Short mmCIF file of C-alpha atoms and ligand atoms in Angstrom, two decimals:
data_model
loop_
_atom_site.label_atom_id
_atom_site.label_comp_id
_atom_site.label_asym_id
_atom_site.label_seq_id
_atom_site.Cartn_x
_atom_site.Cartn_y
_atom_site.Cartn_z
CA ASP A 52 2.47 -0.06 -63.00
CA ASN A 53 5.12 -1.59 -65.20
CA LEU A 54 8.55 -2.62 -64.06
CA GLU A 55 11.27 -0.42 -65.56
CA GLN A 56 13.29 -2.38 -68.08
CA SER A 57 16.43 -2.31 -65.97
CA TYR A 58 17.53 -1.17 -62.52
CA LEU A 59 18.51 2.52 -62.56
CA PHE A 60 22.13 1.96 -61.59
CA SER A 61 22.56 -0.78 -64.19
CA THR A 62 21.32 1.60 -66.89
CA ILE A 63 23.78 4.26 -65.78
CA ALA A 64 26.67 1.77 -65.66
CA ARG A 65 25.87 0.70 -69.23
CA LYS A 66 25.69 4.30 -70.49
CA VAL A 67 29.02 5.16 -68.85
CA ARG A 68 30.64 2.02 -70.27
CA GLU A 69 29.46 2.91 -73.77
CA TYR A 70 30.69 6.49 -73.37
CA SER A 71 34.15 5.46 -72.18
CA GLU A 72 34.49 2.93 -75.00
CA ALA A 73 33.73 5.71 -77.48
CA HIS A 74 36.03 8.18 -75.62
CA PRO A 75 38.91 6.15 -74.17
CA GLU A 76 40.80 9.37 -73.38
CA ALA A 77 38.06 10.76 -71.12
CA ASP A 78 38.99 11.08 -67.44
CA ILE A 79 35.69 10.04 -65.89
CA ILE A 80 34.82 10.85 -62.28
CA ARG A 81 31.98 8.79 -60.81
CA LEU A 82 29.65 10.57 -58.44
CA GLY A 83 26.69 8.43 -59.46
CA ILE A 84 26.00 5.34 -57.40
CA GLY A 85 26.12 5.84 -53.65
CA ASP A 86 29.01 3.46 -53.12
CA VAL A 87 31.66 4.26 -50.55
CA THR A 88 35.36 4.61 -51.42
CA ARG A 89 37.12 4.64 -48.03
CA PRO A 90 38.46 1.25 -46.92
CA LEU A 91 37.16 -0.52 -43.82
CA VAL A 92 38.56 1.04 -40.63
CA PRO A 93 41.34 -0.69 -38.60
CA ALA A 94 39.01 -1.78 -35.76
CA VAL A 95 36.82 -3.61 -38.28
CA ILE A 96 39.76 -5.16 -40.09
CA ASP A 97 41.24 -6.39 -36.79
CA ALA A 98 37.91 -7.98 -35.85
CA LEU A 99 37.68 -9.63 -39.27
CA HIS A 100 41.17 -11.11 -38.93
CA ALA A 101 40.47 -12.35 -35.41
CA ALA A 102 37.20 -13.94 -36.55
CA VAL A 103 38.97 -15.71 -39.39
CA GLU A 104 41.38 -17.15 -36.81
CA ASP A 105 38.39 -18.27 -34.71
CA GLN A 106 37.15 -20.25 -37.67
CA ALA A 107 40.55 -21.97 -37.94
CA LYS A 108 40.43 -23.48 -34.45
CA GLN A 109 38.32 -26.33 -33.12
CA GLU A 110 37.44 -24.50 -29.86
CA THR A 111 36.30 -21.27 -31.51
CA PHE A 112 34.89 -22.56 -34.77
CA HIS A 113 31.33 -21.42 -35.64
CA GLY A 114 28.96 -23.37 -37.86
CA TYR A 115 25.36 -22.29 -38.35
CA GLY A 116 24.44 -19.37 -36.16
CA ASP A 117 20.95 -18.19 -35.27
CA GLU A 118 19.29 -16.93 -38.44
CA GLN A 119 18.54 -13.60 -36.76
CA GLY A 120 22.17 -12.96 -35.84
CA TYR A 121 24.59 -13.35 -32.93
CA GLY A 122 23.91 -11.96 -29.47
CA PHE A 123 27.16 -9.98 -29.49
CA LEU A 124 25.96 -7.93 -32.48
CA HIS A 125 22.45 -7.49 -31.06
CA GLU A 126 24.02 -6.18 -27.83
CA ALA A 127 26.26 -3.79 -29.75
CA LEU A 128 23.23 -2.41 -31.63
CA VAL A 129 21.19 -2.08 -28.43
CA GLY A 130 24.07 0.04 -27.10
CA TYR A 131 24.22 2.16 -30.26
CA TYR A 132 20.48 2.87 -30.18
CA LYS A 133 20.75 3.84 -26.49
CA THR A 134 23.06 6.67 -27.54
CA HIS A 135 20.13 8.21 -29.37
CA GLY A 136 17.68 7.52 -26.60
CA VAL A 137 16.07 4.38 -28.01
CA GLU A 138 15.60 1.24 -25.89
CA LEU A 139 15.46 -2.00 -27.85
CA ALA A 140 15.25 -5.64 -26.82
CA THR A 141 17.91 -7.85 -28.40
CA ASN A 142 15.27 -10.09 -30.01
CA GLU A 143 13.73 -7.12 -31.82
CA ILE A 144 16.86 -6.92 -34.00
CA PHE A 145 17.37 -9.19 -37.02
CA ILE A 146 20.77 -9.18 -38.74
CA SER A 147 20.81 -9.50 -42.52
CA ASP A 148 23.12 -9.14 -45.50
CA GLY A 149 21.97 -5.57 -46.11
CA ALA A 150 19.08 -3.14 -46.18
CA LYS A 151 18.28 -3.67 -49.85
CA SER A 152 17.53 -7.38 -49.27
CA ASP A 153 15.42 -6.70 -46.19
CA LEU A 154 13.46 -3.92 -47.91
CA GLY A 155 12.34 -6.48 -50.47
CA ASN A 156 12.09 -9.52 -48.17
CA ILE A 157 10.02 -7.79 -45.47
CA LEU A 158 7.15 -7.69 -47.97
CA ASP A 159 6.81 -11.47 -47.57
CA ILE A 160 4.91 -10.81 -44.33
CA PHE A 161 2.42 -8.46 -46.02
CA GLY A 162 -0.44 -9.46 -48.30
CA THR A 163 -0.37 -8.41 -51.93
CA ASP A 164 -3.78 -6.75 -51.44
CA ASN A 165 -2.12 -4.06 -49.31
CA THR A 166 -1.84 -0.55 -50.74
CA VAL A 167 1.58 1.03 -50.56
CA LEU A 168 2.44 4.71 -50.20
CA VAL A 169 5.83 5.56 -51.67
CA PRO A 170 7.36 9.03 -51.72
CA ASP A 171 8.33 10.44 -55.10
CA PRO A 172 11.27 10.75 -55.67
CA VAL A 173 12.80 7.89 -53.69
CA TYR A 174 15.19 4.91 -53.78
CA PRO A 175 13.86 2.87 -56.74
CA THR A 176 13.77 -0.58 -55.11
CA TYR A 177 10.66 0.25 -53.01
CA VAL A 178 8.63 0.63 -56.19
CA ASP A 179 10.28 -2.27 -58.02
CA ASP A 180 9.74 -4.67 -55.08
CA ASN A 181 6.04 -3.84 -54.95
CA VAL A 182 5.49 -3.80 -58.70
CA THR A 183 6.99 -7.30 -58.81
CA ASP A 184 4.56 -8.48 -56.11
CA GLY A 185 1.58 -6.74 -57.73
CA ARG A 186 0.65 -4.34 -54.90
CA LYS A 187 -1.18 -1.10 -55.63
CA ILE A 188 1.18 1.87 -55.30
CA ILE A 189 0.23 5.44 -54.42
CA TYR A 190 2.89 8.10 -54.92
CA GLY A 191 3.39 10.79 -52.31
CA ARG A 192 4.50 13.61 -54.55
CA THR A 193 7.14 15.99 -53.25
CA SER A 194 8.76 19.07 -54.75
CA GLN A 195 11.16 21.92 -54.22
CA GLU A 196 8.26 23.85 -52.59
CA ASN A 197 7.90 21.39 -49.69
CA GLY A 198 11.65 20.79 -49.51
CA PHE A 199 11.09 17.27 -50.93
CA LEU A 200 9.59 16.22 -47.60
CA GLY A 201 6.06 14.85 -47.95
CA MET A 202 3.63 15.08 -45.04
CA PRO A 203 0.59 12.85 -44.43
CA ASP A 204 -2.58 13.56 -46.38
CA ASP A 205 -5.74 12.35 -44.64
CA SER A 206 -7.50 11.73 -47.94
CA VAL A 207 -4.91 9.05 -48.83
CA LYS A 208 -5.41 5.54 -47.43
CA ALA A 209 -2.44 3.19 -47.39
CA ASP A 210 -1.51 0.02 -45.52
CA ILE A 211 2.26 0.24 -45.95
CA ILE A 212 4.14 3.55 -45.87
CA TYR A 213 7.76 3.92 -46.95
CA ILE A 214 9.83 6.64 -45.36
CA CYS A 215 13.50 7.18 -46.12
CA SER A 216 15.17 9.77 -43.90
CA PRO A 217 17.69 11.22 -44.63
CA ASN A 218 16.20 10.66 -48.02
CA ASN A 219 17.83 8.97 -50.94
CA PRO A 220 18.05 10.80 -53.38
CA THR A 221 17.16 14.27 -52.03
CA GLY A 222 19.09 14.31 -48.76
CA ALA A 223 16.04 15.86 -47.06
CA ALA A 224 15.51 14.61 -43.49
CA TYR A 225 12.57 14.69 -41.10
CA THR A 226 12.51 16.26 -37.67
CA ARG A 227 11.04 14.27 -34.78
CA GLU A 228 7.89 16.45 -34.92
CA GLN A 229 7.38 15.71 -38.61
CA LEU A 230 7.84 11.99 -38.03
CA LYS A 231 5.33 12.15 -35.19
CA ALA A 232 2.72 13.28 -37.76
CA TRP A 233 3.53 10.18 -39.83
CA VAL A 234 3.31 7.91 -36.79
CA ASP A 235 -0.09 9.40 -35.84
CA TYR A 236 -1.32 8.96 -39.41
CA ALA A 237 -0.10 5.35 -39.55
CA LYS A 238 -1.80 4.50 -36.27
CA LYS A 239 -5.06 6.14 -37.36
CA ASN A 240 -5.02 4.16 -40.62
CA ASN A 241 -3.73 0.91 -39.12
CA ALA A 242 -0.79 1.18 -41.51
CA VAL A 243 2.79 -0.01 -41.03
CA ILE A 244 5.72 2.34 -41.70
CA LEU A 245 8.79 0.79 -43.32
CA TYR A 246 11.48 3.22 -42.21
CA ASP A 247 14.74 3.15 -44.16
CA ALA A 248 17.42 4.63 -41.90
CA ALA A 249 20.44 3.74 -44.06
CA TYR A 250 21.80 7.32 -43.93
CA GLU A 251 21.12 8.11 -40.25
CA CYS A 252 24.86 8.26 -39.53
CA PHE A 253 25.13 11.48 -41.56
CA ILE A 254 22.80 13.40 -39.25
CA THR A 255 24.45 16.12 -37.19
CA ASP A 256 21.43 18.42 -36.63
CA PRO A 257 19.97 17.48 -33.21
CA ALA A 258 16.39 18.31 -34.35
CA LEU A 259 16.49 15.45 -36.86
CA ALA A 260 15.59 11.88 -35.91
CA ARG A 261 18.21 9.12 -36.23
CA SER A 262 15.60 6.43 -35.69
CA ILE A 263 11.81 6.35 -36.03
CA PHE A 264 11.76 4.80 -32.56
CA GLU A 265 12.75 8.18 -31.12
CA VAL A 266 9.14 9.09 -31.81
CA GLU A 267 6.42 8.17 -29.31
CA GLY A 268 4.02 5.56 -30.65
CA ALA A 269 6.36 4.28 -33.36
CA ARG A 270 6.74 0.89 -31.66
CA GLU A 271 3.11 0.14 -32.51
CA CYS A 272 3.37 1.02 -36.19
CA ALA A 273 6.94 0.92 -37.56
CA ILE A 274 9.68 -1.38 -38.76
CA GLU A 275 13.16 0.13 -39.16
CA ILE A 276 15.63 -1.15 -41.73
CA CYS A 277 19.24 -0.08 -41.62
CA SER A 278 22.64 -0.93 -43.00
CA PHE A 279 26.35 -1.02 -42.21
CA SER A 280 27.11 0.10 -45.76
CA LYS A 281 27.08 3.85 -45.26
CA ILE A 282 28.05 4.09 -41.59
CA ALA A 283 31.06 1.78 -41.92
CA GLY A 284 31.71 1.13 -45.60
CA PHE A 285 30.21 -2.38 -45.73
CA THR A 286 28.91 -2.12 -49.32
CA GLY A 287 31.20 -4.98 -50.33
CA THR A 288 31.24 -6.76 -46.95
CA ARG A 289 27.41 -6.93 -46.62
CA CYS A 290 25.61 -6.48 -43.35
CA GLY A 291 22.39 -4.78 -42.30
CA TYR A 292 19.58 -5.17 -39.80
CA THR A 293 15.85 -4.85 -39.34
CA ILE A 294 14.09 -3.86 -36.14
CA VAL A 295 10.59 -5.21 -35.55
CA PRO A 296 9.21 -4.12 -32.15
CA HIS A 297 7.27 -6.63 -30.03
CA GLU A 298 4.25 -4.31 -29.84
CA LEU A 299 3.71 -4.35 -33.62
CA GLU A 300 0.58 -6.37 -34.39
CA ARG A 301 -1.80 -6.43 -37.31
CA GLU A 302 -4.89 -8.58 -37.80
CA GLY A 303 -4.12 -10.53 -34.64
CA MET A 304 -0.61 -11.36 -35.81
CA ASN A 305 2.63 -10.35 -34.16
CA LEU A 306 4.94 -9.06 -36.89
CA ASN A 307 8.11 -9.78 -34.91
CA LYS A 308 7.11 -13.45 -34.68
CA LEU A 309 6.06 -13.49 -38.31
CA TRP A 310 9.38 -12.02 -39.47
CA LEU A 311 11.31 -14.47 -37.28
CA ARG A 312 9.32 -17.30 -38.88
CA ARG A 313 10.13 -15.96 -42.35
CA GLN A 314 13.82 -15.49 -41.64
CA THR A 315 14.31 -18.88 -39.97
CA THR A 316 12.66 -20.50 -42.99
CA LYS A 317 14.27 -18.63 -45.87
CA PHE A 318 17.54 -17.26 -44.51
CA ASN A 319 20.53 -18.87 -42.83
CA GLY A 320 22.17 -15.85 -41.32
CA VAL A 321 25.12 -13.56 -42.04
CA PRO A 322 28.66 -15.02 -41.87
CA TYR A 323 30.14 -15.11 -38.38
CA VAL A 324 33.23 -13.16 -39.50
CA VAL A 325 31.08 -10.38 -40.98
CA GLN A 326 29.01 -10.09 -37.81
CA ARG A 327 32.21 -9.81 -35.75
CA ALA A 328 33.37 -7.05 -38.10
CA ALA A 329 30.03 -5.25 -37.75
CA ALA A 330 30.12 -5.43 -33.95
CA ALA A 331 33.58 -3.79 -34.01
CA VAL A 332 32.01 -0.66 -35.54
CA PHE A 333 30.47 0.11 -32.14
CA THR A 334 33.64 -0.22 -30.06
CA GLU A 335 35.27 3.00 -28.89
CA SER A 336 38.01 2.84 -31.51
CA GLY A 337 35.57 1.70 -34.22
CA MET A 338 33.26 4.65 -33.60
CA ALA A 339 36.16 7.13 -33.65
CA GLU A 340 37.58 5.67 -36.86
CA ILE A 341 34.29 5.62 -38.76
CA GLN A 342 33.68 9.24 -37.75
CA ALA A 343 36.87 10.20 -39.58
CA ASN A 344 35.50 8.56 -42.73
CA LEU A 345 32.09 10.18 -42.33
CA ASP A 346 33.83 13.55 -41.95
CA TYR A 347 35.79 12.86 -45.12
CA TYR A 348 32.52 12.37 -47.02
CA ARG A 349 30.95 15.40 -45.34
CA GLN A 350 33.85 17.50 -46.60
CA ASN A 351 33.24 16.18 -50.14
CA ALA A 352 29.59 17.22 -49.82
CA LYS A 353 30.74 20.70 -48.81
CA VAL A 354 33.10 20.95 -51.78
CA ILE A 355 30.24 20.13 -54.18
CA ALA A 356 27.77 22.40 -52.38
CA ASP A 357 30.22 25.33 -52.42
CA ALA A 358 30.74 24.95 -56.18
CA LEU A 359 26.97 24.95 -56.75
CA ASP A 360 26.59 28.01 -54.51
CA GLU A 361 29.21 29.82 -56.58
CA CYS A 362 27.27 29.26 -59.78
CA GLY A 363 23.85 29.90 -58.29
CA VAL A 364 22.40 26.41 -58.70
CA TRP A 365 19.56 25.41 -56.35
CA TYR A 366 20.16 22.27 -54.31
CA CYS A 367 19.17 20.55 -51.08
CA GLY A 368 20.89 17.83 -49.05
CA GLY A 369 24.65 17.76 -48.61
CA LYS A 370 24.10 18.44 -44.90
CA ASN A 371 22.94 15.51 -42.75
CA SER A 372 23.24 13.48 -45.94
CA PRO A 373 25.87 12.26 -48.41
CA TYR A 374 23.64 13.24 -51.35
CA ILE A 375 23.37 16.59 -53.08
CA TRP A 376 20.13 17.02 -54.98
CA LEU A 377 20.33 19.84 -57.48
CA ARG A 378 18.07 21.50 -59.97
CA CYS A 379 19.44 20.94 -63.48
CA PRO A 380 20.78 24.26 -64.77
CA GLY A 381 19.57 25.81 -68.02
CA GLY A 382 16.15 24.15 -67.68
CA MET A 383 17.64 20.81 -68.71
CA LYS A 384 15.79 17.58 -68.04
CA SER A 385 17.44 14.93 -65.85
CA TRP A 386 18.82 12.62 -68.58
CA GLU A 387 19.73 15.60 -70.75
CA PHE A 388 21.85 16.95 -67.89
CA PHE A 389 23.33 13.47 -67.34
CA ASP A 390 24.64 13.45 -70.94
CA TRP A 391 25.71 17.10 -70.78
CA LEU A 392 27.65 16.53 -67.56
CA LEU A 393 29.34 13.42 -68.89
CA GLU A 394 30.34 15.10 -72.17
CA ASN A 395 31.36 18.48 -70.75
CA CYS A 396 32.84 17.51 -67.40
CA GLY A 397 33.45 13.76 -67.55
CA VAL A 398 31.36 13.51 -64.38
CA VAL A 399 28.80 10.78 -63.76
CA GLY A 400 25.79 11.55 -61.60
CA THR A 401 22.30 10.14 -61.24
CA PRO A 402 19.31 11.58 -63.12
CA GLY A 403 16.59 12.64 -60.68
CA VAL A 404 13.81 11.22 -62.83
CA GLY A 405 15.28 7.76 -62.21
CA PHE A 406 13.93 8.10 -58.66
CA GLY A 407 10.40 9.04 -59.73
CA GLU A 408 8.49 11.48 -61.91
CA CYS A 409 8.85 14.26 -59.34
CA GLY A 410 12.60 14.01 -59.79
CA GLU A 411 12.41 15.19 -63.41
CA GLY A 412 14.61 18.25 -63.89
CA TYR A 413 16.75 17.35 -60.88
CA PHE A 414 20.00 15.45 -60.45
CA ARG A 415 21.87 13.64 -57.67
CA LEU A 416 25.60 13.80 -56.89
CA THR A 417 27.17 11.74 -54.14
CA ALA A 418 29.79 12.72 -51.61
CA PHE A 419 31.15 9.15 -51.37
CA GLY A 420 33.91 9.74 -53.94
CA ASP A 421 37.63 10.25 -53.55
CA ALA A 422 38.35 13.72 -52.10
CA GLU A 423 40.83 14.82 -54.77
CA LYS A 424 38.60 13.65 -57.60
CA THR A 425 35.58 15.31 -56.01
CA LYS A 426 37.48 18.61 -55.96
CA VAL A 427 38.34 18.23 -59.65
CA ALA A 428 34.73 17.32 -60.46
CA ALA A 429 33.41 20.33 -58.53
CA GLN A 430 35.78 22.67 -60.40
CA ARG A 431 34.79 21.23 -63.77
CA ILE A 432 31.07 21.44 -62.95
CA LYS A 433 31.39 25.05 -61.82
CA ALA A 434 33.36 26.07 -64.91
CA ALA A 435 30.96 24.32 -67.30
CA ILE A 436 27.79 25.68 -65.68
CA GLN A 437 29.20 29.19 -65.78
CA THR A 438 29.36 28.97 -69.58
CA LEU A 439 25.62 28.27 -69.85
C1 LIG B 231 22.36 4.60 -54.43
O1 LIG B 231 23.21 5.08 -55.17
O2 LIG B 231 21.22 5.07 -54.34
C2 LIG B 231 22.79 3.45 -53.63
O3 LIG B 231 23.52 2.58 -54.40
C3 LIG B 231 21.67 2.82 -52.96
C4 LIG B 231 22.07 1.57 -52.28
O4 LIG B 231 22.74 1.65 -51.26
O5 LIG B 231 21.69 0.50 -52.78
#
């Protein structure tokens, strides 16, 4: 495997920059990168301010904290996981500056002779991280026929299995029963599942799992990586966490201890003020306020989905997910549709093929935009597609 010349979202940013330089009059609406637009909620802002004041006073000043995070944030997360029926110990949770870092860093505790199973299409960093390290990658191909949800194949042998649910880019999400099949497969093959739960907060369907640890047996075969970016708008504030259960052992080594060793050596923790802000997400007012933002994005997803319904375009996601994954109309390929959409609608999206070969002919729009602009974009897309 070769590393792509540049990261997908950098390529898109460059193309959009070039287009707007050539067309300064164009009113461009960005529904490409999955970056949030709503500001941090009041509960989080209050906690940030208070934490800044703590740092100003001798008695409450904080220097180095534990690399794996403060107890108050571990406790808050233990409480959050309890609400979806998952019991965690505080020292199974490791606080970080975000899921993207941990998804790459966690590979430090795995040998480069491990074989990796990556769904196609999926968030491009999984592939890039492993290509950089030189691991063998097997692609779990998905398609419209299986709803872009791959299931285990006994003829495939892998040591590390990536699962992203709700999926980025397709928005498809696994039920608990489907995840149980993955857990059984991982245990049979002595594999470890790296479960990316960054979009769990968008789940409303009770049949879908919010955490892999809702599934029996997952504590012996899975690591969960999650983020405050999507649940609480921390894309610019930076905070995430990784859960490594105590039961998880491979080749006589305890992966929780190994990850602690790695983090204490190479990482010095997330800023105290940021961890205070993150803990505030799980207070009563924090939870109510973030729900209002999540509902705002859900409404955007509905606006886009309704427009696609009206012009008969196939899509999945948009429910239980902030991403809408559509089939490019008129038989266009992914990058062809990217250019067409930019030129005809002034709308930026993400070409499906950027997430893997199986994404060719598909396209991703995000619901994280401004509501008014999303409405305008949806109208423009509908009108332009209807002329095809
Ligand atoms: C995306 O658009 O896929 C996001 O930027 C992914 C991320 O959170 O890094």
